[in-house]
mmCIF file of C-alpha atoms in Angstrom:
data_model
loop_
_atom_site.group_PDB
_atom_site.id
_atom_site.type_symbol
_atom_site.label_atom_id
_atom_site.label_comp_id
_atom_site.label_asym_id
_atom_site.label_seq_id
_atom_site.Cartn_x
_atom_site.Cartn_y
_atom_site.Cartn_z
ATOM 1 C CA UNK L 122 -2.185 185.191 57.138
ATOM 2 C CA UNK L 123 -5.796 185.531 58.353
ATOM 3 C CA UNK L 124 -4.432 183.791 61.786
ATOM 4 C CA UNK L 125 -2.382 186.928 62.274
ATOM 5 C CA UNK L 126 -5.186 189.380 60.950
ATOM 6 C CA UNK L 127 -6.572 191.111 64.264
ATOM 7 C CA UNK L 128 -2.898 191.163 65.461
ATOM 8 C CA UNK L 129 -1.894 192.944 62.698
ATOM 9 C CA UNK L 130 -4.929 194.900 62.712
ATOM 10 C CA UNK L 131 -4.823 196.207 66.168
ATOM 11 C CA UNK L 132 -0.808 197.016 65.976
ATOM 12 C CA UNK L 133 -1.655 199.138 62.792
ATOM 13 C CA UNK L 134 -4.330 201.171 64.460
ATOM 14 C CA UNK L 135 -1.883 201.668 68.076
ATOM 15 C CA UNK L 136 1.043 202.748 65.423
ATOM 16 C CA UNK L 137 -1.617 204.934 63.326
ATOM 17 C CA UNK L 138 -0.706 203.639 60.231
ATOM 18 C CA UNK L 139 -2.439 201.817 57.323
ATOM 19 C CA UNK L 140 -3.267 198.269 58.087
ATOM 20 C CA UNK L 141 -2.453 197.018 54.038
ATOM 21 C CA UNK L 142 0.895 197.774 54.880
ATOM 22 C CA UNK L 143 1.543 195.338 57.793
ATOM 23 C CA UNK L 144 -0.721 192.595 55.354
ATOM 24 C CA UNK L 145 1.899 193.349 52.714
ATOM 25 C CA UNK L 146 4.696 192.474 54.901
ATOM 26 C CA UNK L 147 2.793 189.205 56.215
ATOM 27 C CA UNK L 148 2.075 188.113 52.567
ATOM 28 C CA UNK L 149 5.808 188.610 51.720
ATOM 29 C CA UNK L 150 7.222 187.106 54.541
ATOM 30 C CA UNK L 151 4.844 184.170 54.396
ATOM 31 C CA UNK L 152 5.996 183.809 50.608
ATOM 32 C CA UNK L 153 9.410 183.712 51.134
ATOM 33 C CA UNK L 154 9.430 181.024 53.939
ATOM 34 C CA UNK L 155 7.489 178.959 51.404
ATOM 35 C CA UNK L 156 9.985 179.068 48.678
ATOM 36 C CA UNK L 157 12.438 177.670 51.362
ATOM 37 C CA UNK L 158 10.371 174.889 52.334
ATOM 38 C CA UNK L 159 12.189 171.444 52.390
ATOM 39 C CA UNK L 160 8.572 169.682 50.582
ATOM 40 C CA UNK L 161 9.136 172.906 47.945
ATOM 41 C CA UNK L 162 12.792 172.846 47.193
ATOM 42 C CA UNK L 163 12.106 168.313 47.414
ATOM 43 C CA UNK L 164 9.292 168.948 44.482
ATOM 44 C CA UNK L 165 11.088 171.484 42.409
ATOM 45 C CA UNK L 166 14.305 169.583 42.234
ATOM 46 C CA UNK L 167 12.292 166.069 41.353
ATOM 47 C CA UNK L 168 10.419 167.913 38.755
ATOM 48 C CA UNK L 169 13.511 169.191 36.698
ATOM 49 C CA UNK L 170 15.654 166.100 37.449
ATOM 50 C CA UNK L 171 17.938 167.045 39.832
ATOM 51 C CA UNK L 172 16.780 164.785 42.804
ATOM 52 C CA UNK L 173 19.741 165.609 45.845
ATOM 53 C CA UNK L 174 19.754 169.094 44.401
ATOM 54 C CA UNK L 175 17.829 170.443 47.557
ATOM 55 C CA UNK L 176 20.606 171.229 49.212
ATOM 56 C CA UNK L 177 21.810 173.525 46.574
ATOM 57 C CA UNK L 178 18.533 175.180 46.139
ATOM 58 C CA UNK L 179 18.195 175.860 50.137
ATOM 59 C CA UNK L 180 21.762 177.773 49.794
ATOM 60 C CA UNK L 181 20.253 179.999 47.005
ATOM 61 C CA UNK L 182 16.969 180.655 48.525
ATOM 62 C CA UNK L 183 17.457 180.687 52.267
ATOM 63 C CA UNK L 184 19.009 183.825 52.741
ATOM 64 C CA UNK L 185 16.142 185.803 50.529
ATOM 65 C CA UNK L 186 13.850 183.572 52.936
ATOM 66 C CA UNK L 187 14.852 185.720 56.055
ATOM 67 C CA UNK L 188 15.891 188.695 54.415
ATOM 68 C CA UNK L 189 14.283 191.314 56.425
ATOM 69 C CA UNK L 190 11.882 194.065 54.781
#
């Protein structure tokens, strides 16, 4: 997020609107791509026993991963 900061920053202040807001979409966004991470979904599925369940997990949480705002 902080790679993206002055980015964010600058687009807020051309737009006139309050920089938390485009933070708060970065945060989200970056949140969601983690969930569908394949070292995520590989870690959650060893940890409750269902090792080859990845696959399964990635079609439940992929399409909230790119959801858009």
């Amino acid at each position: 997020m902080a790679l993206k900061a002055a980015l964010q920053r600058a687009m807020a202040e051309q737009l006139h609107e309050p920089t938390i807001w485009y933070d708060a979409a970065q945060n989200v966004a970056a949140s969601n791509m983690t969930m569908a991470s394949p070292a995520r979904l590989a870690l959650v599925a060893a940890t409750i026993g269902r090792s080859g369940g990845e696959g399964e997990a990635m079609r439940l949480v992929g399409p909230m991963s790119v959801r858009r705002l």
